[in-house]
Each structure stands twice: as structure tokens, then as C-alpha cells.
Amino acid sequence: MRALRLMPYGSDVPSTGETAVAPNMPDYEEARSRFSWAAARAELAGLPDGALNIACEAVDRHADGPLANTTALRFLGRHGGTRDITYAELRHETARFANVLEQLGVRRTERVFVLSGRIPELYIAALGTLKCGCVFSPLFSAFGPEPIEQRLALGDARVLVTTPVLYKRKVAQLRERLANLAHVLLVGDEAEIAEISGVHDFKRLMGAAGDTYEVAATAPEDMALVHFTSGTTGAPKGAVHVHEAVVAHRATGRIVLDLHPGDVFWCTADPGWVTGTSYGIIAPLTLGVSSVIDEADFDADRWYRILQEQRVSVWYTAPTALRMLMRIGVEVAHEYDLSALRFIASVGEPLNPEVVLWGEEAFGMPIHDNWWQTETGGIMIANYRSMDVRPGSMGRPLPGIEAAVARRDAEGRPILAGDGSLELVTSPDEQGELVLRPGWPSMFRGYLGEQRRYERCFAGGWYLTGDLVRRDADGYFWFVGRGDDVIKSAGHLIGPFEVESALLAHPAVAEAGVIGKPDPVAGEIVKAFVSLAPGRDPGEELRKELLGFARKRLGAAVAPREIDFVSSVPHNRSGKVMRRLLKARELGLPEGDISTLEPDA
Ligand code: AMP
């Protein structure tokens, strides 16, 4: 294998090309047969006495060696300008943040949240938090006050790092209800921050803090990260991940993303979602590569320019973005010099076969789909560089991961045999629920405060993913759909219940039912059906008012894009909104079994 020289990028990194670098995993079958998590764990630096800390693996282990002056993170500002942080600098910056937390009296295991765009301070805070044994939880900056409050409360936030604008617009109004939120640190203009009461200036605290810190000797099973995800009912769930997860982050970065020394990696996901943390922060750093982080939102020309100018070699992105690029035509891709690119992967939603094929035309290589979810903490099923891509398939299970397809009963629950084992599909192409054998390092260890909900995710010795799939005769998995009503819009998981609850808070709304409506670009968009309170009449003005109302509370990422007025929202006899029926009606499909429908619907 020809290793690339390690060099800070911006310098003349040789074009890698598909053939220049041998894949980290040249043979899938062989790797599967000899893979062990213990061996993957042995590749980490570790800490004395079996301790393990993500920040040590991501930052400190590199900061003294040959990578010290290599760029770890390159930030591209929204309005131009870049900021590079080397591994050595990242160690100092994260040490400062760890010292800041200590000086504020924040103790190990307490939760530090960050609500911001993709700015350097987010990454520094994340890693500094882990460094001192606190727990990091990211919040998506496009959330409105309601999802923010729910997550800060559920996660028992002790510290919040955010910006003056986000604080004033979304957090200040919640402050008195969040009694445990002891410290808010604002990143921004000093004078502006000085005028806000009850907050600290992030920069001032960092400037006064020491830049060395001995990484906390956390145990592998100590809580490290909390990622919130949405369910069909009730509040969002806080999926708990531990320091041991780093074993899987690093292994999948090598095996699936094929990261090599010298690579310039661009994960376009926001750390507010699990991909943006596992692969936007942790995995590339553990492998000593240089990451590009763009503060701005999607813009086709900007993205192509970044791929070209930053000489991105490995690109991890999402179907919605790829579909948007595809829409503007393959010629646009050809206007740019993308010769540094050697591997493209996609995650988060189904990747249509046309997009995979378009990738061949646009970039001269296929797009490698892979599958995972917040609960799995890392990639579980993938198309690998050394294997032919089957367009439309999510690929095959990671070495070290046992995946199967389970039969479901009419209620959608997996079927248990008399001996307690799960009834698995044996013939190819039969549809069922994707299940995984527990025990991989990045698997969630619980939902915060919801043991029952966590236990319901397991049956017969398997973890139930909630996704419907089929497996073909060669062992490739194909996504069929979600087994529940959760909506996937532009890669973001949205709980219909959260949206329905927000709409119900409007005095004109009597009932609300929310579905994901198929959309050619975003996969699905959030669509709401509402019935009105007596005396309220449907109309364009009210529709606009409701759209604005929901957007203000939920934020642009979660709010419905369409609202229809209906005379009543169908409920079943136990009072649950029959979202499947709403969806079938919307799409003109057969209504299926409606025997449990309340008569007046
Ligand atoms: P999240 O927990 O927000 O990462 O969302 C996880 C869910 O996204 C999965 O359970 C799937 O429903 C969906 N998903 C993730 N990756 C893929 C993929 N490659 N193909 C189809 N759906 C996917």
C-alpha cells in the first residue's frame, strides 16, 4: 500500500485518484472472518489502567507526534475567511475549555450542551467537554424554542454554549424554567454579550484559562454523548453513548469511509445530528486526517467550489444534497476540478439508484450508501470501496456486526418463538424488520430516564431498529421504509407527535395529524392535517398563521411545510392519530385495515 505523505492541506497534496491509495479493507469476506472489536480496541492509544477517553483518541494522542502541526480542522466562514486549527492547537484549545468547566465548578458526568452553527467553538467545546469527563450534547441551531427546551430539560443541562443571537431569540425566554442550567457561555461580540445578564463571555473565560489539561481517566462505559432522536409518540429520546464508542467511530472511519493519512475529509452533516458528531468530529480526528467544516448552508456552487479548492479527497454527505446537485445538471460538476476526490459516501435517507449512477457521471465514481441511526452510534451497513456498489442497496453489514431480518406480526411487533428467540426471515428478499445483534462499542446504552422505552428496543437477543428491509441472496440489504410514523426530511428525523403538539397549542386547532409526504428532493416533507375548533373557519390566512406559529415554536427544521384543513382527524379506538390512514388518503392509496378507526372519522 502506498501511504500518502502527511502534510497540512493547502499544500500541494498529490491527487490520490481511485487507484493511488489501496482500500483499507481490500477484501470484505476476509475482513469479516478475522475482525474483532478487541483488535479494533487495541489500535487505540488508551489511558493507563484501562481508561479510555474520546478526546484523548481524537486529539491528545496526535498532538505530540508527527501530526502536531497538521491541520485537524479547517473552518470555512459563512462570509469567506478560513481558520485552521492544528492538532497541537486543538489540544490547547480543548484543554482551555476543560479548565473553564472546572473553574465554573462543573463536575464530571454533568451535561454540556452546545446550540450553534458549525463554528470552531462548537468543536472545541465538544472535545473539551469530553476531555474533562463531562457529557456532550449537541443541539441543532435551526430548532425553535420548544425542541430546545425539551432537550435541555430532558438532558438536565448544566452548561449551554451558544451565541448571543440564538440566546436572545430562543433560550432567554426558557431560562427561568431550566433551574439546573447554571452556566450559559456566549460566543460572539464582547460588547453585545456584556449587555446580556446571566451569561458568560466564552472568549473571556477561554483567554483566562490554562492551555494544558490532563485528560480525565474516564472508564470505557462512562457516559460521553447524548444525542436526541425522535420517536412516534411522546417526547424526544436522549440516546446515551459512552467513551467506548470511539472504537467503532475509528474502525468505521477506516473501513467504510476509507480514511487514509493525508486525506482531506468533508462530512457535510451538522453536529446537531449524530452523523455530524460521530463522523463530523470524532472519527476523522481519531485517524489523524484533516477535516473541512463549512459554516454555511447548502449551496450548489459553493459546495463544488469547496470540493475543488480544498482538494477534498473523501466526502461524506446525504441524499437530499446529492439530489439537489443532480437537479442542476451534471455539466455543472464538470466545470470544477474535482480530481482530488477518491471516495464518496452517503447516509441518512434512502439513496435512489439514479443518484448512485449520476455520481459515476458527475464524479467518475459511484456514491457509496451506508446505513445507521442515532442508537447505533456508528455505521452498521455499508457499500465498501473494495466491493461493487449495488445501486439502491445500503450494502452489507460491517465486519463485527451481525444483521438479520425479523418477521413482524400484524401490529408490527417481531414474532417470538416458544423458546424466546426471534423468528427470522430465511428466504432472500422477504421483507421484515432490520435487527442487529447487540454488543458493538458505539451502541446506545439507554434512553435518558426511560428504561422501559429502551428495553422495548430489544427482543429475543436482538436490537430492533424499527426499519423495514429485505436482504437479497448475496447478503445485500435494501431499505424498504420505516416501520413507524417517524418522518425523515432532508436527513433529519422528526417526530410527528412533537409537531402535532405544537399545532394543538394554537387556539384554532382542535386536532392535528402529521405525516411525512414524499418529496423528490428532501425525501419527505412534514405535512399536517388539522381540524378546527368550533367557530373557526379554514382559509388561506389561517393556514399561513398556523405555518408561522409552528415555525416559530419548532424552528424551520421541524415545522410543517404544508397544512391541510380536514373536518376531523382519524383516530383509532384507543385515541391514537391514524397517521397511516392520513398518508394513504394523501397518496391515494388503499386505506388498509381500518377496523380500529373511530366511527366518525
Ligand atoms: P437518525 O437516527 O436521525 O440518524 O436516523 C436514522 C434513520 O434514518 C434510520 O433508522 C433510517 O430510517 C434512516 N436512514 C439512515 N440511513 C439510511 C440509508 N442509507 N437508507 C435509508 N434510510 C436510512
Coordinates of C-alpha atoms and ligand atoms in Angstrom, one line a residue:
M1 CA 0.0 0.0 0.0
R2 CA 1.4 3.4 -0.9
A3 CA 0.9 5.7 2.0
L4 CA 0.5 9.4 1.3
R5 CA 2.8 11.8 2.9
L6 CA 1.3 13.6 5.9
M7 CA 1.0 17.2 5.1
P8 CA -1.1 20.1 6.1
Y9 CA -3.5 20.7 3.3
G10 CA -3.4 23.8 1.3
S11 CA 0.0 22.5 0.3
D12 CA 0.1 20.5 -2.8
V13 CA -1.5 17.2 -1.9
P14 CA -0.9 14.8 -4.7
S15 CA -4.1 13.8 -6.5
T16 CA -5.0 10.5 -4.9
G17 CA -7.3 9.1 -7.6
E18 CA -9.2 5.9 -7.2
T19 CA -6.1 3.7 -7.9
A20 CA -3.5 5.7 -6.0
V21 CA -4.5 4.5 -2.5
A22 CA -5.3 0.9 -1.7
P23 CA -8.5 0.4 0.2
N24 CA -8.1 0.0 4.0
M25 CA -10.3 -3.1 3.6
P26 CA -9.3 -4.9 0.4
D27 CA -11.4 -8.0 0.9
Y28 CA -14.8 -7.8 2.7
E29 CA -15.2 -11.6 3.3
E30 CA -11.7 -11.9 4.7
A31 CA -12.0 -8.9 6.9
R32 CA -15.4 -10.2 8.2
S33 CA -13.8 -13.5 9.1
R34 CA -11.0 -12.1 11.1
F35 CA -12.4 -8.9 12.5
S36 CA -12.8 -8.5 16.3
W37 CA -13.8 -5.5 18.3
A38 CA -11.0 -6.3 20.7
A39 CA -8.4 -5.9 17.9
A40 CA -10.1 -2.6 16.9
R41 CA -9.9 -1.5 20.5
A42 CA -6.2 -2.4 20.6
E43 CA -5.4 0.2 17.9
L44 CA -6.4 3.0 20.2
A45 CA -3.9 4.8 22.4
G46 CA -5.9 4.3 25.6
L47 CA -5.1 5.7 29.0
P48 CA -3.4 3.9 32.0
D49 CA -5.4 1.3 33.8
G50 CA -7.8 0.6 31.0
A51 CA -9.3 4.1 31.0
L52 CA -10.5 5.4 27.7
N53 CA -11.4 8.9 26.6
I54 CA -12.7 10.0 23.2
A55 CA -10.8 13.4 23.4
C56 CA -7.5 11.6 24.0
E57 CA -8.1 9.4 20.9
A58 CA -9.2 12.3 18.8
V59 CA -6.8 15.0 19.9
D60 CA -4.1 14.4 22.5
R61 CA -2.7 11.2 21.1
H62 CA -1.7 13.1 17.9
A63 CA -0.7 16.4 19.4
D64 CA 2.9 15.4 20.3
G65 CA 3.7 13.2 17.3
P66 CA 4.2 13.9 13.6
L67 CA 0.7 15.2 13.3
A68 CA 1.1 18.0 15.7
N69 CA 1.3 20.7 13.0
T70 CA -1.1 19.1 10.7
T71 CA -4.4 20.8 10.3
A72 CA -7.1 19.0 12.3
L73 CA -10.0 21.2 11.4
R74 CA -10.3 23.9 8.7
F75 CA -13.3 26.1 9.2
L76 CA -14.7 27.9 6.2
G77 CA -16.6 31.0 7.4
R78 CA -20.0 31.8 6.1
H79 CA -18.9 35.0 4.5
G80 CA -15.4 33.9 3.5
G81 CA -12.2 33.5 5.5
T82 CA -10.8 30.3 6.9
R83 CA -9.5 29.3 10.3
D84 CA -7.2 26.3 10.6
I85 CA -6.6 24.5 13.9
T86 CA -3.8 22.1 14.0
Y87 CA -3.8 19.0 16.3
A88 CA -1.4 20.7 18.7
E89 CA -3.6 23.8 18.8
L90 CA -6.7 21.7 19.2
R91 CA -5.2 20.1 22.3
H92 CA -4.6 23.5 23.8
E93 CA -8.0 24.9 22.9
T94 CA -9.8 21.9 24.3
A95 CA -7.7 22.0 27.4
R96 CA -8.7 25.6 27.9
F97 CA -12.4 24.6 27.7
A98 CA -11.9 21.7 30.1
N99 CA -10.3 24.2 32.5
V100 CA -13.2 26.7 32.0
L101 CA -15.7 24.0 33.0
E102 CA -13.6 23.0 36.0
Q103 CA -13.3 26.6 37.1
L104 CA -17.1 27.0 36.8
G105 CA -17.4 24.1 39.2
V106 CA -18.9 21.8 36.6
R107 CA -18.3 18.2 37.7
R108 CA -17.6 15.0 35.8
T109 CA -20.8 13.4 34.2
E110 CA -22.6 16.7 34.1
R111 CA -24.0 17.7 30.8
V112 CA -22.7 20.4 28.5
F113 CA -24.9 21.4 25.5
V114 CA -24.0 23.4 22.5
L115 CA -26.5 25.2 20.4
S116 CA -24.7 26.9 17.5
G117 CA -23.9 26.7 13.8
R118 CA -20.7 25.0 12.7
I119 CA -18.3 27.4 14.3
P120 CA -14.9 26.4 15.8
E121 CA -16.2 26.9 19.4
L122 CA -18.7 24.1 18.9
Y123 CA -15.9 21.6 18.1
I124 CA -13.6 22.9 20.9
A125 CA -16.4 22.7 23.4
A126 CA -17.4 19.2 22.3
L127 CA -13.9 17.8 22.7
G128 CA -13.1 19.9 25.8
T129 CA -16.2 18.6 27.5
L130 CA -15.2 15.0 26.8
K131 CA -11.7 15.8 28.0
C132 CA -12.8 16.6 31.5
G133 CA -15.2 13.7 31.7
C134 CA -18.4 15.7 31.2
V135 CA -21.1 14.7 28.8
F136 CA -21.6 16.5 25.5
S137 CA -24.9 17.0 23.8
P138 CA -25.3 19.0 20.6
L139 CA -28.5 20.9 19.6
F140 CA -29.3 21.8 16.0
S141 CA -29.3 25.6 15.7
A142 CA -32.4 25.5 13.4
F143 CA -34.5 24.2 16.3
G144 CA -37.1 26.5 17.7
P145 CA -37.5 27.2 21.5
E146 CA -39.8 24.2 22.1
P147 CA -37.5 21.4 20.9
I148 CA -34.6 23.2 22.6
E149 CA -36.4 23.4 25.9
Q150 CA -37.5 19.8 25.8
R151 CA -33.9 18.6 25.2
L152 CA -32.2 20.9 27.7
A153 CA -34.7 19.7 30.3
L154 CA -34.6 16.0 29.5
G155 CA -30.8 16.1 29.3
D156 CA -30.5 18.0 32.6
A157 CA -28.3 20.6 31.0
R158 CA -25.8 22.2 33.4
V159 CA -23.9 24.3 30.8
L160 CA -25.0 25.7 27.5
V161 CA -22.7 27.2 24.9
T162 CA -24.5 29.3 22.3
T163 CA -24.4 32.7 20.5
P164 CA -26.0 36.0 21.5
V165 CA -28.5 35.8 18.7
L166 CA -29.6 32.3 19.4
Y167 CA -29.7 33.0 23.1
K168 CA -31.9 36.1 22.8
R169 CA -34.2 34.5 20.2
K170 CA -34.6 31.1 21.6
V171 CA -33.1 30.5 25.1
A172 CA -33.6 33.6 27.2
Q173 CA -37.4 33.0 27.4
L174 CA -36.8 29.5 28.7
R175 CA -34.2 30.3 31.3
E176 CA -36.4 30.5 34.4
R177 CA -37.9 27.1 33.7
L178 CA -34.4 25.5 33.4
A179 CA -33.4 25.6 37.0
N180 CA -30.4 23.3 36.6
L181 CA -28.9 25.3 33.7
A182 CA -26.2 27.0 35.8
H183 CA -24.0 28.5 33.1
V184 CA -24.6 29.9 29.7
L185 CA -21.5 30.8 27.7
L186 CA -21.9 33.0 24.7
V187 CA -19.6 33.1 21.7
G188 CA -19.7 36.5 19.9
D189 CA -19.2 40.2 20.2
E190 CA -17.9 41.2 23.6
A191 CA -19.9 44.4 23.9
E192 CA -23.1 42.6 22.9
I193 CA -22.5 39.9 25.4
A194 CA -21.8 42.4 28.2
E195 CA -25.3 43.7 27.8
I196 CA -26.9 40.3 28.4
S197 CA -27.5 39.4 32.0
G198 CA -26.8 36.0 33.5
V199 CA -24.3 34.8 30.9
H200 CA -20.5 34.4 30.5
D201 CA -18.4 35.5 27.6
F202 CA -16.9 32.3 26.1
K203 CA -13.8 34.1 24.8
R204 CA -13.0 35.9 28.0
L205 CA -13.2 32.7 30.0
M206 CA -11.1 30.8 27.5
G207 CA -8.5 33.6 27.4
A208 CA -8.1 33.4 31.2
A209 CA -7.9 29.6 31.3
G210 CA -4.7 27.5 31.2
D211 CA -4.0 25.6 28.0
T212 CA -2.9 22.3 29.5
Y213 CA -5.2 19.7 31.0
E214 CA -4.7 16.1 31.8
V215 CA -7.4 14.1 30.0
A216 CA -9.8 12.6 32.5
A217 CA -9.3 8.9 33.0
T218 CA -12.9 8.0 32.1
A219 CA -13.9 4.4 32.0
P220 CA -14.9 2.9 28.7
E221 CA -18.5 2.6 29.9
D222 CA -18.7 6.2 31.2
M223 CA -21.3 8.3 29.5
A224 CA -19.8 10.6 26.9
L225 CA -22.5 11.8 24.5
V226 CA -26.3 12.3 24.4
H227 CA -28.0 12.5 21.1
F228 CA -31.6 13.3 20.9
T229 CA -33.8 11.5 18.4
S230 CA -37.5 11.4 17.7
G231 CA -40.0 8.7 18.3
T232 CA -43.6 8.3 17.1
T233 CA -45.0 9.2 20.4
G234 CA -44.0 11.3 23.4
A235 CA -41.0 13.5 24.0
P236 CA -37.7 13.0 22.1
K237 CA -35.4 10.3 23.3
G238 CA -31.9 11.0 24.6
A239 CA -29.7 8.2 23.3
V240 CA -26.8 7.7 25.6
H241 CA -23.3 6.8 24.2
V242 CA -20.2 6.0 26.1
H243 CA -16.5 6.6 25.6
E244 CA -16.1 3.1 24.2
A245 CA -18.0 4.3 21.1
V246 CA -14.8 5.7 19.8
V247 CA -13.6 2.2 19.0
A248 CA -16.4 2.0 16.4
H249 CA -16.0 5.6 15.2
R250 CA -12.4 4.9 14.3
A251 CA -12.9 1.5 12.9
T252 CA -15.8 2.6 10.6
G253 CA -13.8 5.7 9.6
R254 CA -11.1 3.3 8.3
I255 CA -13.2 0.5 6.9
V256 CA -16.2 2.3 5.5
L257 CA -15.0 5.9 4.8
D258 CA -11.6 4.5 3.8
L259 CA -9.8 7.4 5.5
H260 CA -6.1 7.4 5.0
P261 CA -3.3 9.7 6.4
G262 CA -3.2 12.8 4.3
D263 CA -6.9 12.8 3.4
V264 CA -8.9 15.9 3.3
F265 CA -12.3 14.8 4.6
W266 CA -15.6 16.7 4.4
C267 CA -18.5 15.5 6.4
T268 CA -21.3 17.9 5.5
A269 CA -23.6 16.9 8.4
D270 CA -24.3 19.3 11.3
P271 CA -23.1 18.1 14.7
G272 CA -26.6 18.7 15.9
W273 CA -27.3 15.3 14.3
V274 CA -25.5 12.2 15.2
T275 CA -23.6 12.0 11.9
G276 CA -22.1 15.4 12.4
T277 CA -20.6 14.3 15.7
S278 CA -19.6 10.7 15.1
Y279 CA -18.1 11.5 11.6
G280 CA -18.0 15.3 11.6
I281 CA -15.9 15.4 14.7
I282 CA -14.7 12.2 16.2
A283 CA -13.9 9.6 13.5
P284 CA -11.6 11.7 11.2
L285 CA -9.7 13.1 14.2
T286 CA -9.0 9.6 15.6
L287 CA -7.5 8.8 12.2
G288 CA -5.4 12.0 12.1
V289 CA -6.9 13.3 8.9
S290 CA -7.8 16.9 8.1
S291 CA -11.4 17.9 8.1
V292 CA -13.1 20.7 6.2
I293 CA -16.1 22.3 8.0
D294 CA -18.3 24.7 6.2
E295 CA -20.3 27.1 8.3
A296 CA -22.7 28.0 5.5
D297 CA -25.8 26.1 4.4
F298 CA -26.1 24.1 1.2
D299 CA -25.4 26.0 -1.9
A300 CA -24.5 24.0 -5.1
D301 CA -21.8 26.3 -6.4
R302 CA -20.3 26.8 -3.0
W303 CA -20.2 23.1 -2.4
Y304 CA -18.5 22.4 -5.7
R305 CA -16.0 25.2 -5.0
I306 CA -15.2 23.7 -1.6
L307 CA -14.6 20.2 -3.2
Q308 CA -12.3 21.8 -5.7
E309 CA -10.5 24.4 -3.7
Q310 CA -10.0 22.4 -0.6
R311 CA -9.0 19.3 -2.7
V312 CA -11.4 17.2 -0.7
S313 CA -10.5 13.5 -1.1
V314 CA -13.2 11.8 0.9
W315 CA -16.7 13.3 1.0
Y316 CA -19.5 12.1 3.3
T317 CA -22.8 13.6 2.5
A318 CA -26.6 13.0 2.3
P319 CA -29.1 12.1 -0.4
T320 CA -31.0 15.4 -0.3
A321 CA -27.9 17.4 -1.0
L322 CA -26.9 15.0 -3.8
R323 CA -30.3 15.2 -5.3
M324 CA -30.1 19.0 -5.3
L325 CA -26.8 18.8 -7.1
M326 CA -28.2 16.3 -9.6
R327 CA -31.0 18.7 -10.3
I328 CA -28.8 21.5 -11.6
G329 CA -27.2 19.1 -14.1
V330 CA -24.1 17.1 -14.5
E331 CA -22.4 19.8 -16.6
V332 CA -22.1 21.9 -13.5
A333 CA -20.0 19.2 -11.8
H334 CA -17.7 19.1 -14.9
E335 CA -16.9 22.8 -14.6
Y336 CA -14.9 22.1 -11.5
D337 CA -11.6 20.3 -10.9
L338 CA -12.6 17.5 -8.6
S339 CA -9.6 15.4 -9.3
A340 CA -8.7 15.1 -5.6
L341 CA -11.9 13.2 -4.8
R342 CA -11.5 9.5 -4.5
F343 CA -14.4 8.3 -2.3
I344 CA -17.9 9.5 -1.8
A345 CA -20.3 8.1 0.8
S346 CA -23.9 9.0 1.7
V347 CA -26.1 8.4 4.7
G348 CA -29.3 9.3 6.4
E349 CA -32.1 8.5 4.0
P350 CA -32.7 6.2 1.0
L351 CA -30.3 6.9 -1.8
N352 CA -32.0 6.4 -5.1
P353 CA -30.2 4.3 -7.7
E354 CA -30.3 7.2 -10.1
V355 CA -28.2 9.2 -7.8
V356 CA -25.6 6.5 -7.5
L357 CA -25.3 6.3 -11.2
W358 CA -25.3 10.1 -11.6
G359 CA -22.3 10.0 -9.2
E360 CA -20.5 8.0 -11.8
E361 CA -21.2 10.6 -14.5
A362 CA -20.6 13.6 -12.3
F363 CA -17.5 12.5 -10.3
G364 CA -16.3 9.4 -12.1
M365 CA -17.2 7.2 -9.1
P366 CA -20.3 5.7 -7.5
I367 CA -21.8 7.1 -4.3
H368 CA -21.5 4.6 -1.5
D369 CA -24.7 4.4 0.5
N370 CA -24.5 3.4 4.2
W371 CA -27.0 2.9 6.9
W372 CA -27.1 3.6 10.6
Q373 CA -29.1 5.5 13.2
T374 CA -28.6 7.6 16.3
E375 CA -28.9 4.5 18.5
T376 CA -26.2 2.5 16.7
G377 CA -23.7 5.4 17.1
G378 CA -21.8 4.4 14.0
I379 CA -22.2 2.9 10.6
M380 CA -23.6 -0.6 10.6
I381 CA -24.3 -1.5 6.9
A382 CA -22.4 -0.1 4.0
N383 CA -21.2 -0.3 0.4
Y384 CA -17.5 -0.6 0.8
R385 CA -14.8 0.8 -1.5
S386 CA -13.5 -2.7 -2.4
M387 CA -16.9 -4.1 -3.3
D388 CA -19.1 -3.4 -6.3
V389 CA -21.9 -1.0 -5.4
R390 CA -25.4 -2.2 -5.9
P391 CA -27.3 1.0 -6.7
G392 CA -30.2 1.3 -4.4
S393 CA -28.8 -1.1 -1.8
M394 CA -27.4 0.0 1.6
G395 CA -24.7 -2.6 1.3
R396 CA -23.6 -5.3 3.7
P397 CA -23.1 -5.4 7.4
L398 CA -19.9 -4.1 8.8
P399 CA -17.3 -6.7 9.9
G400 CA -18.1 -7.3 13.6
I401 CA -21.9 -6.7 13.0
E402 CA -24.4 -9.4 12.7
A403 CA -27.6 -8.2 11.0
A404 CA -30.8 -10.1 10.2
V405 CA -34.3 -9.6 9.0
A406 CA -37.1 -10.4 11.5
R407 CA -40.7 -11.3 10.8
R408 CA -43.4 -9.0 12.2
D409 CA -46.9 -9.6 13.3
A410 CA -50.0 -7.5 12.2
E411 CA -49.2 -5.0 15.0
G412 CA -45.7 -4.6 13.7
R413 CA -44.0 -6.4 16.6
P414 CA -41.4 -9.0 15.9
I415 CA -42.6 -12.6 16.4
L416 CA -41.0 -14.6 19.2
A417 CA -40.8 -18.4 19.0
G418 CA -41.6 -20.6 22.0
D419 CA -38.0 -20.6 23.2
G420 CA -37.9 -16.8 23.2
S421 CA -35.9 -16.5 20.0
L422 CA -36.8 -14.1 17.2
E423 CA -38.4 -15.5 14.1
L424 CA -36.1 -14.5 11.3
V425 CA -36.6 -14.4 7.6
T426 CA -34.8 -17.2 5.9
S427 CA -35.5 -16.7 2.3
P428 CA -34.0 -13.9 0.2
D429 CA -35.9 -10.8 -0.5
E430 CA -38.6 -11.4 2.1
Q431 CA -39.4 -8.1 3.9
G432 CA -39.1 -7.7 7.6
E433 CA -37.6 -5.6 10.4
L434 CA -33.8 -5.0 10.4
V435 CA -32.4 -6.3 13.6
L436 CA -28.8 -6.2 14.9
R437 CA -27.1 -8.5 17.4
P438 CA -26.2 -6.2 20.4
G439 CA -22.6 -5.7 21.6
W440 CA -20.8 -3.3 19.3
P441 CA -19.0 -0.5 21.1
S442 CA -21.0 2.5 19.8
M443 CA -24.3 1.0 20.6
F444 CA -26.5 3.3 22.8
R445 CA -26.6 2.3 26.4
G446 CA -30.0 3.7 27.2
Y447 CA -32.5 6.5 26.7
L448 CA -32.1 9.1 29.4
G449 CA -34.6 8.4 32.2
E450 CA -36.6 5.9 30.1
Q451 CA -35.6 2.4 30.9
R452 CA -38.8 0.8 29.6
R453 CA -38.6 2.6 26.3
Y454 CA -35.0 1.3 25.9
E455 CA -36.0 -2.3 26.8
R456 CA -38.7 -2.2 24.2
C457 CA -35.9 -1.9 21.6
F458 CA -34.8 -5.4 22.2
A459 CA -36.4 -8.9 21.7
G460 CA -35.0 -12.4 21.5
G461 CA -31.4 -11.2 21.9
W462 CA -31.6 -8.7 19.1
Y463 CA -31.8 -4.9 18.8
L464 CA -34.8 -3.8 16.8
T465 CA -34.0 -0.9 14.5
G466 CA -37.6 -0.1 13.5
D467 CA -36.6 0.0 9.8
L468 CA -38.1 -2.4 7.2
V469 CA -35.7 -4.0 4.9
R470 CA -35.1 -7.0 2.7
R471 CA -31.8 -8.9 2.2
D472 CA -31.0 -10.3 -1.2
A473 CA -29.4 -13.7 -1.9
D474 CA -25.9 -12.2 -1.8
G475 CA -26.4 -10.6 1.6
Y476 CA -27.0 -7.0 0.5
F477 CA -29.6 -5.1 2.4
W478 CA -32.3 -3.0 0.8
F479 CA -34.2 -0.3 2.6
V480 CA -38.0 -0.7 2.3
G481 CA -39.3 2.0 4.7
R482 CA -39.6 2.9 8.3
G483 CA -41.7 0.6 10.5
D484 CA -43.2 3.6 12.4
D485 CA -44.6 7.0 11.6
V486 CA -41.4 9.0 12.2
I487 CA -40.6 11.4 9.4
K488 CA -37.3 11.7 7.6
S489 CA -37.0 15.1 6.0
A490 CA -33.7 16.2 4.4
G491 CA -32.0 13.6 6.5
H492 CA -33.5 14.8 9.8
L493 CA -35.6 12.6 11.9
I494 CA -38.8 14.4 13.0
G495 CA -41.4 13.0 15.5
P496 CA -44.9 13.6 14.3
F497 CA -46.1 13.9 17.9
E498 CA -43.9 16.9 18.6
V499 CA -45.3 18.7 15.5
E500 CA -48.9 17.7 16.4
S501 CA -48.4 19.0 20.0
A502 CA -47.1 22.3 18.8
L503 CA -50.1 22.8 16.4
L504 CA -52.5 21.9 19.2
A505 CA -51.2 24.8 21.2
H506 CA -52.9 27.1 18.7
P507 CA -56.4 28.1 19.8
A508 CA -57.9 27.5 16.4
V509 CA -56.7 23.9 16.2
A510 CA -58.9 21.1 17.6
E511 CA -57.0 18.1 16.3
A512 CA -53.8 17.6 14.4
G513 CA -52.3 14.6 12.5
V514 CA -48.8 14.9 10.9
I515 CA -47.2 12.7 8.2
G516 CA -44.2 12.6 6.0
K517 CA -45.3 13.4 2.5
P518 CA -42.9 12.0 -0.2
D519 CA -40.8 14.7 -1.8
P520 CA -38.5 14.3 -4.8
V521 CA -35.6 16.2 -3.2
A522 CA -36.0 16.1 0.6
G523 CA -37.2 12.5 0.7
E524 CA -40.2 13.6 2.8
I525 CA -41.6 16.9 3.9
V526 CA -43.7 17.4 7.0
K527 CA -47.4 17.7 6.2
A528 CA -50.1 18.4 8.8
F529 CA -53.8 17.9 8.8
V530 CA -55.8 19.9 11.2
S531 CA -59.4 20.1 12.2
L532 CA -60.5 23.4 13.6
A533 CA -62.1 24.5 16.9
P534 CA -65.8 25.4 16.7
G535 CA -66.4 28.8 15.2
R536 CA -63.1 28.8 13.3
D537 CA -63.1 28.7 9.5
P538 CA -60.4 27.4 7.3
G539 CA -58.8 29.8 4.9
E540 CA -55.5 30.9 3.4
E541 CA -54.9 33.4 6.2
L542 CA -55.4 30.9 8.9
R543 CA -53.1 28.4 7.1
K544 CA -50.4 31.0 6.9
E545 CA -50.9 31.9 10.6
L546 CA -50.6 28.2 11.6
L547 CA -47.5 27.7 9.4
G548 CA -45.9 30.7 11.0
F549 CA -47.0 29.7 14.5
A550 CA -45.5 26.2 14.2
R551 CA -42.3 27.5 12.6
K552 CA -41.8 30.0 15.5
R553 CA -42.1 27.3 18.1
L554 CA -40.5 24.4 16.4
G555 CA -37.9 26.0 14.1
A556 CA -37.6 25.7 10.4
A557 CA -36.1 22.2 10.5
V558 CA -39.1 20.6 12.2
A559 CA -42.2 22.8 11.3
P560 CA -44.7 21.6 8.7
R561 CA -44.3 22.8 5.2
E562 CA -47.9 22.1 4.3
I563 CA -51.1 22.2 6.2
D564 CA -54.5 20.9 5.0
F565 CA -57.8 21.5 6.8
V566 CA -59.9 18.5 7.4
S567 CA -63.3 18.1 9.1
S568 CA -61.8 15.5 11.6
V569 CA -58.5 13.8 12.1
P570 CA -58.9 10.0 12.1
H571 CA -58.2 8.3 15.5
N572 CA -58.3 4.7 16.4
R573 CA -60.4 3.5 19.2
S574 CA -57.6 4.0 21.7
G575 CA -57.3 7.6 20.7
K576 CA -54.1 7.4 18.6
V577 CA -53.9 9.5 15.5
M578 CA -54.1 7.1 12.5
R579 CA -51.2 8.7 10.5
R580 CA -51.1 5.7 8.2
L581 CA -54.6 6.4 7.1
L582 CA -53.9 10.1 6.6
K583 CA -50.9 9.2 4.5
A584 CA -52.8 6.6 2.4
R585 CA -55.5 9.2 1.7
E586 CA -52.9 11.8 0.8
L587 CA -51.3 9.5 -1.6
G588 CA -54.5 8.0 -3.0
L589 CA -53.5 4.5 -1.8
P590 CA -55.8 1.8 -0.4
E591 CA -56.7 2.6 3.2
G592 CA -55.7 -0.8 4.5
D593 CA -57.2 -2.2 7.7
I594 CA -59.4 0.5 9.3
S595 CA -61.2 -1.8 11.7
T596 CA -59.9 0.1 14.6
L597 CA -61.0 3.5 13.2
E598 CA -63.2 5.6 15.4
P599 CA -66.6 5.7 13.6
D600 CA -66.8 9.5 13.0
A601 CA -63.5 9.7 11.0
Ligands
AMP1 P1 -31.1 9.2 12.7 O1 -31.2 8.4 14.0 O2 -31.6 10.6 12.7 O3 -29.7 9.1 12.2 O4 -32.0 8.4 11.6 C1 -31.9 7.1 11.4 C2 -32.8 6.6 10.4 O5 -32.6 7.2 9.1 C3 -32.8 5.1 10.1 O6 -33.4 4.4 11.1 C4 -33.4 5.1 8.7 O7 -34.8 5.1 8.8 C5 -32.9 6.3 8.1 N1 -31.7 6.0 7.3 C6 -30.4 6.2 7.7 N2 -29.5 5.8 6.7 C7 -30.3 5.4 5.7 C8 -30.0 4.8 4.4 N3 -28.8 4.7 4.0 N4 -31.0 4.4 3.7 C9 -32.3 4.6 4.1 N5 -32.6 5.1 5.3 C10 -31.6 5.5 6.1

